[in-house]
PDB file of C-alpha atoms and ligand atoms in Angstrom:
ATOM      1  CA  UNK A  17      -4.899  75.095  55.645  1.00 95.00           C
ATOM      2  CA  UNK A  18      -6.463  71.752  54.962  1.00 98.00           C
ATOM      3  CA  UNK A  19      -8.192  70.324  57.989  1.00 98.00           C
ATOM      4  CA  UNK A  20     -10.033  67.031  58.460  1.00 98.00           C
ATOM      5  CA  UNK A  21     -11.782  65.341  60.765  1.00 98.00           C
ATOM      6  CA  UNK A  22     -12.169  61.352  61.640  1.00 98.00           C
ATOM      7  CA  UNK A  23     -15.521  60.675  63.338  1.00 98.00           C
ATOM      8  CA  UNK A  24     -15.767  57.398  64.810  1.00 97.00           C
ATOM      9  CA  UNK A  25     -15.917  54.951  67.595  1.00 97.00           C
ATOM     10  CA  UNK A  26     -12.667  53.557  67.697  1.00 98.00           C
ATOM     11  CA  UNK A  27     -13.691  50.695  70.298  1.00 98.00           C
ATOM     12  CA  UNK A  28     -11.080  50.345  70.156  1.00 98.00           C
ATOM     13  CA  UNK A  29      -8.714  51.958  67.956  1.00 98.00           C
ATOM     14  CA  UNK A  30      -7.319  49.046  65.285  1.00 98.00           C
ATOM     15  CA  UNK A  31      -4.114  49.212  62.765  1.00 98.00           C
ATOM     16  CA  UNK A  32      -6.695  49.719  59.932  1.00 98.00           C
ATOM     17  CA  UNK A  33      -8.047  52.959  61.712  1.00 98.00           C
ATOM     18  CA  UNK A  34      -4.592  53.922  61.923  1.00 98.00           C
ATOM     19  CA  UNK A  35      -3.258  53.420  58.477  1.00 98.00           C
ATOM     20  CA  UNK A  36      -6.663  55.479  57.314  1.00 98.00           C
ATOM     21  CA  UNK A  37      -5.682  58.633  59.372  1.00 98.00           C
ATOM     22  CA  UNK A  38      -1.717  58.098  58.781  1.00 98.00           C
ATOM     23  CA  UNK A  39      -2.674  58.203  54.954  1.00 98.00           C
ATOM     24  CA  UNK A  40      -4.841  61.345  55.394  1.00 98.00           C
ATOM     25  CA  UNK A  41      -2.271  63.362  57.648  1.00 98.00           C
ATOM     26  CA  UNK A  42      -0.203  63.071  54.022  1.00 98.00           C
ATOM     27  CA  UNK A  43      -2.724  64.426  52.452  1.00 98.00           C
ATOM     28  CA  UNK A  44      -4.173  67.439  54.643  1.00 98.00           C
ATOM     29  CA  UNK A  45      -2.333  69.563  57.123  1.00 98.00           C
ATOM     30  CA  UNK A  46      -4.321  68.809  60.067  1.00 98.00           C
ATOM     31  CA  UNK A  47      -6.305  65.955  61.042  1.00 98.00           C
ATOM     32  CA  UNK A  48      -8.346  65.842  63.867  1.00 98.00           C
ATOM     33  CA  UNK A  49      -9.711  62.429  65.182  1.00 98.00           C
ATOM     34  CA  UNK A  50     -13.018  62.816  67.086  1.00 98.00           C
ATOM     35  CA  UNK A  51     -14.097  60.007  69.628  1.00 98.00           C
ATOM     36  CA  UNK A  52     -17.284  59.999  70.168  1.00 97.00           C
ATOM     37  CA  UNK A  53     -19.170  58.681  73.081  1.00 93.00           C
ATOM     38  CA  UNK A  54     -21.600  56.551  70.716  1.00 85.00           C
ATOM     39  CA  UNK A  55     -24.076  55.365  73.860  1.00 80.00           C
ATOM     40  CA  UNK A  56     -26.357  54.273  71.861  1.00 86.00           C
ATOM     41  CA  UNK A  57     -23.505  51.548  70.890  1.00 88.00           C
ATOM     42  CA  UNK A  58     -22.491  50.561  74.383  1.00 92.00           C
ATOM     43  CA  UNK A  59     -19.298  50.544  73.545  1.00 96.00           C
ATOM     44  CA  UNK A  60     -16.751  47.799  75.227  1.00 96.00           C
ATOM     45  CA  UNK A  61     -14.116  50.435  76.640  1.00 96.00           C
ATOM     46  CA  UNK A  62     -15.222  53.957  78.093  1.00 95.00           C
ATOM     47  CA  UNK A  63     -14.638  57.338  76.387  1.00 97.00           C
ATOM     48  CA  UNK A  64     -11.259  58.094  78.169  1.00 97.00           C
ATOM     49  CA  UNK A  65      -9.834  54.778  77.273  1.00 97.00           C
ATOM     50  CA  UNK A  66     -10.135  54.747  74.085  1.00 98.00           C
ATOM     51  CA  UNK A  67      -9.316  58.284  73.368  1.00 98.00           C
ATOM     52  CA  UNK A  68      -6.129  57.560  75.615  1.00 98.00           C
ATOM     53  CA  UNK A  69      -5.295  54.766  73.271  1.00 98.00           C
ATOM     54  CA  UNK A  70      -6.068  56.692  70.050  1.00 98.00           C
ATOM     55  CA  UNK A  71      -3.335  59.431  71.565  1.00 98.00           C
ATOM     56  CA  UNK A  72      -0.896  56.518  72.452  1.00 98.00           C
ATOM     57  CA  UNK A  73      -1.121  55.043  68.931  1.00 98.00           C
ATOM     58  CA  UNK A  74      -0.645  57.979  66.890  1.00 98.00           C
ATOM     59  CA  UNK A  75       1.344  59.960  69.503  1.00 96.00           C
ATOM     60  CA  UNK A  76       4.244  60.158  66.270  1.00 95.00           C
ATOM     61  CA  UNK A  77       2.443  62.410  64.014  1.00 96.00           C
ATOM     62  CA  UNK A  78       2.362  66.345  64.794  1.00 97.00           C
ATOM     63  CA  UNK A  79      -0.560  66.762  62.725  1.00 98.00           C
ATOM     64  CA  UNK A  80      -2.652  64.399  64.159  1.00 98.00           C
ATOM     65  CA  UNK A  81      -5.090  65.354  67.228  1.00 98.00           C
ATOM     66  CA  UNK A  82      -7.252  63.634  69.714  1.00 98.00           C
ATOM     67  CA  UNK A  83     -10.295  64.854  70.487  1.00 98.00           C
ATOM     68  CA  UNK A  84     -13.792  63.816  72.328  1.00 98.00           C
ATOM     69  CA  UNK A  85     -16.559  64.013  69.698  1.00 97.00           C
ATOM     70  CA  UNK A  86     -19.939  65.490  70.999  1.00 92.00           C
ATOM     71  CA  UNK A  87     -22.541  66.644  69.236  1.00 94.00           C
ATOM     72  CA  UNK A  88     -23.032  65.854  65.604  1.00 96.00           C
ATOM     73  CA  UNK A  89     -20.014  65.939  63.577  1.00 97.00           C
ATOM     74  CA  UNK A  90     -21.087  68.605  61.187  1.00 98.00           C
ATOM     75  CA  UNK A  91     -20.819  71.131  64.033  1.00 98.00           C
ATOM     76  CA  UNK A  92     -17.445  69.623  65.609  1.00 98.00           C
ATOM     77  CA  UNK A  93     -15.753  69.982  62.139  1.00 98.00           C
ATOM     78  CA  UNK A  94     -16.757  73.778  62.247  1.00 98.00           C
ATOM     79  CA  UNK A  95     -15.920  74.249  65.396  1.00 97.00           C
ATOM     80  CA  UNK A  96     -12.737  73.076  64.203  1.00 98.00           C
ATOM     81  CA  UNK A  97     -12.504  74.675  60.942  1.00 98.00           C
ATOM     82  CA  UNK A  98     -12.425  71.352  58.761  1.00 98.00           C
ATOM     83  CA  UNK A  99     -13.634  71.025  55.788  1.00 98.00           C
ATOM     84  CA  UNK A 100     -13.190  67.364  55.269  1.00 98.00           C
ATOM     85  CA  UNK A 101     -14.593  64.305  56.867  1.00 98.00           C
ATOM     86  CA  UNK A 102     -12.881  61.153  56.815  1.00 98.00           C
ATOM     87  CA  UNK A 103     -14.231  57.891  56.443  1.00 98.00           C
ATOM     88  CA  UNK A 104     -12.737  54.295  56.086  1.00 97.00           C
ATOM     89  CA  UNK A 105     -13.864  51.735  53.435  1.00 96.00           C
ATOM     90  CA  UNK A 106     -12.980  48.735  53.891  1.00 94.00           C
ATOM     91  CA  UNK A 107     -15.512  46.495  51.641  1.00 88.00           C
ATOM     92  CA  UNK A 108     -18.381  47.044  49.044  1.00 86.00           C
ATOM     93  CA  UNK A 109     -20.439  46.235  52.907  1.00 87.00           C
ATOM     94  CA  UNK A 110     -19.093  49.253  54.356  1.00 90.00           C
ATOM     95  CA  UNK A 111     -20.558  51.189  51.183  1.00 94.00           C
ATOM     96  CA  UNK A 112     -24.012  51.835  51.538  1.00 95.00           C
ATOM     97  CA  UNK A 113     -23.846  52.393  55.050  1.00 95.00           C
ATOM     98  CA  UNK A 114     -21.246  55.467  54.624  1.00 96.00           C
ATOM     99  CA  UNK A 115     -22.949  56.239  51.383  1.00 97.00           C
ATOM    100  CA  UNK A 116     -26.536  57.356  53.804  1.00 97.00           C
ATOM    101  CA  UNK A 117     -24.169  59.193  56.439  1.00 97.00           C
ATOM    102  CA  UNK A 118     -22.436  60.791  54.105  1.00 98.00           C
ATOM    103  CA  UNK A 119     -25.223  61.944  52.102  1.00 98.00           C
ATOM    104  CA  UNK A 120     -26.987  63.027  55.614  1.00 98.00           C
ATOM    105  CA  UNK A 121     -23.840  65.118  56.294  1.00 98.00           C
ATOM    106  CA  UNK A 122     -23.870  66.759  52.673  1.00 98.00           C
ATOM    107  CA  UNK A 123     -27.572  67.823  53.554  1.00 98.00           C
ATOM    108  CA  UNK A 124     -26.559  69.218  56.838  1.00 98.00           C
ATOM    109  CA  UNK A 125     -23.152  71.084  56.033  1.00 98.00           C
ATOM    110  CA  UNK A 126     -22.706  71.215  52.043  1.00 98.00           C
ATOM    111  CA  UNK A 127     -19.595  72.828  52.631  1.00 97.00           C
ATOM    112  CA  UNK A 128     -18.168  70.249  54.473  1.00 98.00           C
ATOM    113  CA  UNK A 129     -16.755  67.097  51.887  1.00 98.00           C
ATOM    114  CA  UNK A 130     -16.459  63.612  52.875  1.00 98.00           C
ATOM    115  CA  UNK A 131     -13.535  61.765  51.935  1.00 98.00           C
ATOM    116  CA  UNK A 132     -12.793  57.967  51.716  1.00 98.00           C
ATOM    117  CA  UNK A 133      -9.668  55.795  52.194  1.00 98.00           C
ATOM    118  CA  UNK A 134      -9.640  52.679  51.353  1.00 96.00           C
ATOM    119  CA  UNK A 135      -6.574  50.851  53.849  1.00 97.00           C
ATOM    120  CA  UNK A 136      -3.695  48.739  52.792  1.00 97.00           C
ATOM    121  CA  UNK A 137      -5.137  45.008  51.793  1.00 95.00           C
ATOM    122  CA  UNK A 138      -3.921  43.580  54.579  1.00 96.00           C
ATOM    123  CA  UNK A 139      -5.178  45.950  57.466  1.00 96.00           C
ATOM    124  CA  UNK A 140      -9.124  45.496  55.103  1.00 95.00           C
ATOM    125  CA  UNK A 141     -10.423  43.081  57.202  1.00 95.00           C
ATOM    126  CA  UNK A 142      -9.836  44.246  60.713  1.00 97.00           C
ATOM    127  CA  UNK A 143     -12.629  45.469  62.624  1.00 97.00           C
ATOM    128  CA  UNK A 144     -12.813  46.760  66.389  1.00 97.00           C
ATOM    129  CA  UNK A 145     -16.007  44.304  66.843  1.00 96.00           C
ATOM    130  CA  UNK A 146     -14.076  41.245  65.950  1.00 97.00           C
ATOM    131  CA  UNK A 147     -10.834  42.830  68.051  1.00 98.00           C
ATOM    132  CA  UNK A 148     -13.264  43.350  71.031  1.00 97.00           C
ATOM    133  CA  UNK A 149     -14.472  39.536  70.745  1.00 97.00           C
ATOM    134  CA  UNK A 150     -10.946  38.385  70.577  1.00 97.00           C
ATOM    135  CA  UNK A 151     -10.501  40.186  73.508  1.00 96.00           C
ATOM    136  CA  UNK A 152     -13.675  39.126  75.130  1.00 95.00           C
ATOM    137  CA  UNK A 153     -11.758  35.356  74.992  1.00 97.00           C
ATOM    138  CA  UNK A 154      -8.555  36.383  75.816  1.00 94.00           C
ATOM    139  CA  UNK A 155      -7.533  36.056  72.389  1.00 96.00           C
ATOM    140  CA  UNK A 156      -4.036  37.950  70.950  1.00 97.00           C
ATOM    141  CA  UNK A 157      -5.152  40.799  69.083  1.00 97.00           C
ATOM    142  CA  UNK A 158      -1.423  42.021  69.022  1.00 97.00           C
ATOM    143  CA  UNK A 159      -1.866  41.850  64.710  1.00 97.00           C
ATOM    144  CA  UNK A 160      -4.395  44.075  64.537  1.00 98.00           C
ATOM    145  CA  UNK A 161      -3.823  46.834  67.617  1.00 98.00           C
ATOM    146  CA  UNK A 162      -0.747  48.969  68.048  1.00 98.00           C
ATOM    147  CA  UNK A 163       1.430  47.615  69.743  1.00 97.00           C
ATOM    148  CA  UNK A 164       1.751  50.720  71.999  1.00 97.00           C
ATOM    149  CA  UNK A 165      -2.464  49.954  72.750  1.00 97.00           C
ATOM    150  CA  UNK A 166      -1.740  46.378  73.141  1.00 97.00           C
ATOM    151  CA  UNK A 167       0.777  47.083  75.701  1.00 96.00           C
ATOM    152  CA  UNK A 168      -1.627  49.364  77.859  1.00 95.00           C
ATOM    153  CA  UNK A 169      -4.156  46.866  77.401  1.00 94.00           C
ATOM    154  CA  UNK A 170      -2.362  44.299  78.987  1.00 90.00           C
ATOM    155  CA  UNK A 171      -1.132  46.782  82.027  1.00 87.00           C
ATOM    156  CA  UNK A 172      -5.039  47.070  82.929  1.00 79.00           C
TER     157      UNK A 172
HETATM  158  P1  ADP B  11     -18.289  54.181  63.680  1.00 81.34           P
HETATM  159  O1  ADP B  11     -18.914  53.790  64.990  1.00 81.34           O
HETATM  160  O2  ADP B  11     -18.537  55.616  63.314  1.00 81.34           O
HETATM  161  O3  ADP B  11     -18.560  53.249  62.534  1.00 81.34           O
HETATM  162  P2  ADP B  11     -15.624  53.065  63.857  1.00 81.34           P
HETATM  163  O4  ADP B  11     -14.648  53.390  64.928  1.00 81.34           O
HETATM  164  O5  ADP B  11     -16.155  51.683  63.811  1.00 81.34           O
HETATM  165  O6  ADP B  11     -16.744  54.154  64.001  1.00 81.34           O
HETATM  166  O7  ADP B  11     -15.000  53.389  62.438  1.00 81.34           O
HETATM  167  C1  ADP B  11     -14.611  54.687  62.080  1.00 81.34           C
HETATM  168  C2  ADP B  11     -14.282  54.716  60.601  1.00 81.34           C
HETATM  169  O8  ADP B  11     -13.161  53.886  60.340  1.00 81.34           O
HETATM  170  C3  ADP B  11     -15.401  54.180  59.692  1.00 81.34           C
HETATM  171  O9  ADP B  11     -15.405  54.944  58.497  1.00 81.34           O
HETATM  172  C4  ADP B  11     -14.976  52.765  59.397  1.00 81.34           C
HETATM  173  O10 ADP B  11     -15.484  52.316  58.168  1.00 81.34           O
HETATM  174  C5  ADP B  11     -13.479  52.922  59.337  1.00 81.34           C
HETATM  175  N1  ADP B  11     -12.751  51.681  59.628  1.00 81.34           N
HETATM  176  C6  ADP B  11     -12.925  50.820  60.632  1.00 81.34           C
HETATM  177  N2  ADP B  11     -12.080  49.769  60.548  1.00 81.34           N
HETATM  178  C7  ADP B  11     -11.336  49.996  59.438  1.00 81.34           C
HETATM  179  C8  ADP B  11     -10.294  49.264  58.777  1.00 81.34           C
HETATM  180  N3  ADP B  11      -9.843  48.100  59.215  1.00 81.34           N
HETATM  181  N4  ADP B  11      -9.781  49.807  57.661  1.00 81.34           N
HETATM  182  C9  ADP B  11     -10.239  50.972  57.178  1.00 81.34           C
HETATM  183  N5  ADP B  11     -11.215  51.699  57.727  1.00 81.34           N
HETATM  184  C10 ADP B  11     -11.750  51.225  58.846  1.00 81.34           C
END
């Protein structure tokens, strides 16, 4: 059984996260995103917020899970059995950045591969820091958020 896992932030979670771990749930059995608390970020939204909206938005795929990240992310994806990490590209400025992590990873877990999808064109130039400042204006982030997060968002 194939089994990956999607490390990330997801502050929140965007339609370009989501076409990333709808494209990988076609391609491994089991895909396990892991929210991490990232503190050292200080993210926007809290931990149980945005895993609540990660669940809402992919809430139609069986193989896709929801999960708090803590710890590294070597040791969640053996905890889980994965043998694949996930990563987004969206740009060549996304590259070196993933390029160190991944190589970091490699060193810690060789066993464990990282794996990159690139998102459809039009989903490439979302990002949940430009989301969060449209928010932070009261902006309409309805073309870049599911709509199922966009409608909780505006409930709060
Ligand atoms: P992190 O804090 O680990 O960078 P993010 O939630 O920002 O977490 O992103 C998680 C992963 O999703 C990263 O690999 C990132 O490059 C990727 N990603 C973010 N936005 C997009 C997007 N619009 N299209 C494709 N991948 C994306």
């Amino acid at each position: 059984m194939s089994i990956a896992i999607y490390p990330g932030t997801f502050d929140p979670i965007t339609k370009g996260h989501v076409d990333i771990v709808t494209r990988a749930a076609r391609l491994f059995d089991r895909v396990v995103v892991a929210v991490a608390e990232s503190a050292r970020k200080t993210p926007a939204f809290n931990l149980e917020q945005r895993i609540e909206w990660c669940k809402l938005a992919l809430s139609d795929h069986a193989n896709i899970l929801v999960e708090t990240l803590t710890g590294l992310s070597v040791d969640f994806a053996r905890r889980h059995q994965a043998t694949i990490l996930l990563r987004g590209l969206r740009a060549v400025a996304d590259f070196e950045y993933e390029l160190q992590i991944a190589a970091m990873n490699r060193h810690l877990a060789p066993e464990l591969e990282t794996v990159f999808l690139a998102p459809a064109e039009q989903y490439s130039f979302i990002s949940s820091t430009i989301v969060r400042e449209i928010i932070s204006i009261g902006g309409d982030v309805s073309a870049f958020v599911p709509a199922a997060v966009v409608a909780a968002m505006r409930q709060r």
